[in-house]
Amino acid sequence: MQTLVERAVAETLRNSGGEVIRLYVAACAERMVPLFTGLRAGAPGREADLDFCVRSVGDLWHTGQPLADAERVGVLERFPELQPSDEGITDVADTYAFFGALVLRHALSANDTGDARDAVACGHVALTAMGMLDQNLTGAGFGAEEQRLQSCSASGDAAGLWEASVTAGRERFRAVLGRTGRGGGWAL
């Protein structure tokens, strides 16, 4: 499978392993999970899911060792967004909530396994989502920003990465929210 993740980033992840992979996926999750949490906020019966995601993203930033709770992937895989559906996903909010949940799923898996393939899958989903967002917003540069932040994340240098990822996550959420039924419409 060909990915959107830059070859140099993927190679760095393969060669570095461990802590670099955990930093990379923590940053990807920080940028993407606000799409899930923001778009699902206020949905009946989803409070525990939102808390789980927020707690998991926060825990991913402890990159010194894998998370102790390896069951998180299984919990996340039971989310409705990650369940197969005959209808598929056609709603804007559902699409980006799915991307947020899927990035977190790959991030948790990479944190647990230390496998660069899981980390690259995490980055690929983030880049796919941002590419779609760029296609739907004139002049948006979310894909290029994600490429840049992934390169920074793979460097292993955490300085400023959390702040940049939080800011990017908020900007992405605002952009998607502006295009949902809550702030405007668009077609996929």
XYZ file of C-alpha atoms in Angstrom:
188
model
C 0.000 0.000 0.000
C 1.351 3.383 -0.945
C 0.988 6.049 1.714
C 0.963 9.806 1.720
C 3.551 9.926 4.490
C 6.818 11.309 3.152
C 9.438 8.663 2.513
C 11.948 10.395 4.809
C 9.434 10.451 7.659
C 8.559 6.776 7.216
C 12.245 5.858 7.071
C 13.000 7.858 10.212
C 10.190 6.072 12.030
C 11.474 2.665 10.895
C 15.030 3.473 11.952
C 14.254 5.260 15.219
C 11.530 3.161 16.778
C 10.281 3.447 20.359
C 10.122 6.947 21.750
C 10.215 8.676 18.340
C 7.242 6.600 17.159
C 5.343 7.392 20.353
C 6.023 11.130 19.966
C 4.977 11.064 16.301
C 1.645 9.341 16.975
C 0.912 11.466 20.049
C 1.280 14.588 17.922
C -0.866 13.149 15.093
C -3.585 12.253 17.603
C -3.425 15.696 19.210
C -4.062 17.283 15.821
C -6.845 14.923 14.717
C -8.813 13.753 17.753
C -10.388 17.214 18.274
C -12.367 16.435 15.134
C -13.910 13.438 16.876
C -14.399 15.043 20.283
C -15.679 18.324 18.886
C -18.066 16.774 16.394
C -19.422 14.278 18.923
C -19.690 16.718 21.855
C -23.234 16.787 23.163
C -24.236 13.549 21.425
C -26.413 11.504 23.794
C -24.614 8.593 25.409
C -21.150 9.532 24.109
C -19.719 11.223 27.212
C -17.632 8.184 28.178
C -16.275 7.925 24.620
C -15.256 11.581 24.631
C -13.569 11.210 28.035
C -11.777 8.085 26.820
C -10.404 9.929 23.765
C -9.285 12.999 25.688
C -7.601 10.853 28.347
C -5.939 8.638 25.720
C -4.497 11.584 23.787
C -3.133 13.069 26.999
C -1.611 9.733 27.994
C 0.027 9.302 24.571
C 2.269 12.307 25.342
C 4.047 10.257 28.028
C 6.437 8.914 25.404
C 9.077 7.372 27.658
C 7.380 3.990 27.519
C 4.258 2.405 25.991
C 0.943 2.908 27.746
C 0.293 0.264 30.371
C -3.288 -0.337 29.179
C -3.022 -2.265 25.909
C -6.824 -2.767 25.850
C -7.480 0.772 24.613
C -7.438 -0.267 20.952
C -10.201 -2.781 21.640
C -12.290 -0.156 23.435
C -11.902 2.273 20.551
C -12.730 -0.370 17.946
C -16.194 -0.699 19.519
C -16.978 2.963 18.740
C -19.805 3.285 16.185
C -17.522 5.320 13.890
C -15.233 2.319 13.425
C -17.989 -0.226 12.807
C -18.693 -1.445 9.256
C -21.807 0.012 7.690
C -23.718 -0.907 4.552
C -24.577 2.745 4.009
C -21.027 4.046 4.309
C -20.254 7.526 5.555
C -21.735 10.460 3.673
C -22.185 13.163 6.322
C -19.357 15.696 6.768
C -19.379 15.488 10.575
C -19.441 11.678 10.480
C -16.557 11.601 8.003
C -14.229 13.742 10.078
C -15.286 12.108 13.364
C -14.333 8.789 11.724
C -10.911 10.168 10.730
C -10.314 11.418 14.273
C -11.222 8.045 15.787
C -9.166 6.132 13.206
C -6.056 8.232 13.831
C -6.400 7.545 17.550
C -6.824 3.829 16.859
C -3.578 3.720 14.867
C -1.813 5.941 17.419
C -2.745 3.628 20.291
C -1.673 0.597 18.291
C 1.695 2.171 17.383
C 2.240 3.207 20.990
C 1.601 -0.360 22.103
C 3.577 -2.207 19.410
C 6.291 0.306 18.558
C 5.749 -0.763 14.962
C 6.575 1.908 12.390
C 3.877 0.505 10.083
C 1.214 1.435 12.644
C 2.739 4.907 12.973
C 2.809 5.392 9.191
C -0.843 4.274 9.013
C -1.659 6.907 11.639
C 0.077 9.606 9.586
C -1.542 8.389 6.385
C -5.051 8.776 7.810
C -4.252 12.302 9.027
C -2.908 13.279 5.604
C -5.898 11.739 3.819
C -8.309 13.707 5.997
C -6.409 16.949 5.514
C -6.228 16.360 1.763
C -10.007 16.011 1.685
C -10.380 19.162 3.744
C -8.104 21.052 1.352
C -10.241 19.895 -1.590
C -13.320 21.339 0.056
C -11.902 24.672 1.230
C -10.519 27.122 -1.270
C -6.982 28.137 -0.391
C -6.677 25.820 2.617
C -3.242 24.424 3.381
C -4.072 21.758 5.941
C -2.319 18.973 4.010
C 0.944 20.897 3.705
C 0.746 21.850 7.374
C 0.213 18.203 8.322
C 3.239 17.164 6.224
C 5.362 19.794 7.977
C 4.173 18.821 11.451
C 4.732 15.129 10.716
C 8.326 15.897 9.746
C 8.784 17.829 12.981
C 7.198 14.986 14.965
C 9.489 12.375 13.431
C 12.559 14.413 14.344
C 12.089 13.366 17.960
C 12.322 16.981 19.127
C 9.272 17.704 21.251
C 10.014 21.422 21.687
C 6.900 23.344 20.676
C 5.285 20.262 19.139
C 2.439 19.949 21.634
C 1.500 23.623 21.281
C 1.642 23.467 17.477
C -0.454 20.286 17.466
C -3.093 21.731 19.807
C -3.370 24.849 17.640
C -3.621 22.785 14.447
C -6.310 20.563 15.978
C -8.406 23.589 16.922
C -8.042 25.143 13.474
C -9.067 21.906 11.768
C -12.097 21.537 13.992
C -13.192 25.121 13.305
C -12.767 24.584 9.557
C -14.838 21.398 9.557
C -17.455 22.850 11.895
C -17.862 25.790 9.555
C -18.789 23.364 6.783
C -21.227 21.161 8.684
C -24.923 21.777 9.118
C -24.026 23.698 12.277
C -22.156 26.378 10.383
C -22.745 25.932 6.656
C -23.008 23.102 4.185
C -20.925 21.268 1.632
C -20.966 18.084 -0.333
C -18.370 15.364 -0.077
